[in-house]
């Protein structure tokens, strides 16, 4: 299952990307229902803060830039 860490800013970008509806607002930030998560990773790329990672991954995914870097190089 995927997990959302404390760098989450609760923007909700990930919620709509989950094909099984496993993401919702928790007490402090968005959360993933581990029992419902199918570990597809669809949510991981939508987080602007890189706060979503596989449960066994120690470091979160680095934030993606708000622009297409390929357009500049």
Short mmCIF file of C-alpha atoms in Angstrom, two decimals:
data_model
loop_
_atom_site.label_atom_id
_atom_site.label_comp_id
_atom_site.label_asym_id
_atom_site.label_seq_id
_atom_site.Cartn_x
_atom_site.Cartn_y
_atom_site.Cartn_z
CA UNK A 1 0.00 0.00 0.00
CA UNK A 2 1.00 3.63 -0.44
CA UNK A 3 1.32 6.02 2.51
CA UNK A 4 1.10 9.79 2.77
CA UNK A 5 3.65 11.48 5.02
CA UNK A 6 3.59 14.75 6.98
CA UNK A 7 4.73 16.88 4.04
CA UNK A 8 1.16 16.59 2.69
CA UNK A 9 -0.53 20.00 2.40
CA UNK A 10 -4.04 18.50 2.03
CA UNK A 11 -4.57 19.93 -1.45
CA UNK A 12 -6.60 16.87 -2.48
CA UNK A 13 -4.81 16.39 -5.83
CA UNK A 14 -4.30 12.71 -5.06
CA UNK A 15 -7.87 11.94 -4.04
CA UNK A 16 -9.34 11.98 -7.53
CA UNK A 17 -6.50 9.93 -9.00
CA UNK A 18 -7.22 6.84 -6.91
CA UNK A 19 -9.18 4.31 -9.00
CA UNK A 20 -10.60 2.61 -5.89
CA UNK A 21 -11.35 5.69 -3.77
CA UNK A 22 -8.86 4.77 -1.04
CA UNK A 23 -7.77 8.38 -0.34
CA UNK A 24 -9.65 10.77 1.92
CA UNK A 25 -9.03 13.63 4.33
CA UNK A 26 -7.64 12.45 7.66
CA UNK A 27 -7.20 14.32 10.94
CA UNK A 28 -4.06 16.22 9.90
CA UNK A 29 -3.66 15.52 6.17
CA UNK A 30 -4.86 13.21 3.40
CA UNK A 31 -4.70 9.51 4.23
CA UNK A 32 -4.79 6.24 2.32
CA UNK A 33 -6.94 3.33 3.47
CA UNK A 34 -4.35 0.54 3.34
CA UNK A 35 -7.05 -2.13 3.17
CA UNK A 36 -8.56 -0.57 0.04
CA UNK A 37 -5.30 0.52 -1.66
CA UNK A 38 -4.37 -1.68 -4.62
CA UNK A 39 -0.83 -0.24 -4.71
CA UNK A 40 -1.13 0.93 -8.31
CA UNK A 41 0.84 4.14 -7.68
CA UNK A 42 -1.56 6.38 -9.61
CA UNK A 43 -1.67 8.85 -6.72
CA UNK A 44 2.08 9.13 -6.28
CA UNK A 45 2.71 11.27 -9.35
CA UNK A 46 -0.15 13.65 -8.64
CA UNK A 47 1.19 14.94 -5.31
CA UNK A 48 2.88 18.34 -5.76
CA UNK A 49 4.77 17.82 -2.49
CA UNK A 50 5.99 14.28 -3.18
CA UNK A 51 4.31 13.14 0.03
CA UNK A 52 3.17 9.74 -1.26
CA UNK A 53 5.42 6.69 -1.28
CA UNK A 54 5.22 2.92 -1.16
CA UNK A 55 4.82 1.73 2.42
CA UNK A 56 8.24 0.06 2.38
CA UNK A 57 9.99 3.05 0.74
CA UNK A 58 11.89 5.10 3.32
CA UNK A 59 12.15 8.39 1.43
CA UNK A 60 9.22 10.19 -0.22
CA UNK A 61 9.25 10.91 -3.93
CA UNK A 62 10.90 14.30 -4.58
CA UNK A 63 8.42 17.07 -5.43
CA UNK A 64 7.90 17.57 -9.13
CA UNK A 65 8.50 21.04 -10.60
CA UNK A 66 5.38 23.03 -11.51
CA UNK A 67 6.67 23.34 -15.09
CA UNK A 68 7.81 20.99 -17.79
CA UNK A 69 11.60 21.05 -17.37
CA UNK A 70 11.99 19.42 -20.77
CA UNK A 71 10.59 22.54 -22.42
CA UNK A 72 13.51 24.57 -21.11
CA UNK A 73 16.36 22.22 -22.07
#
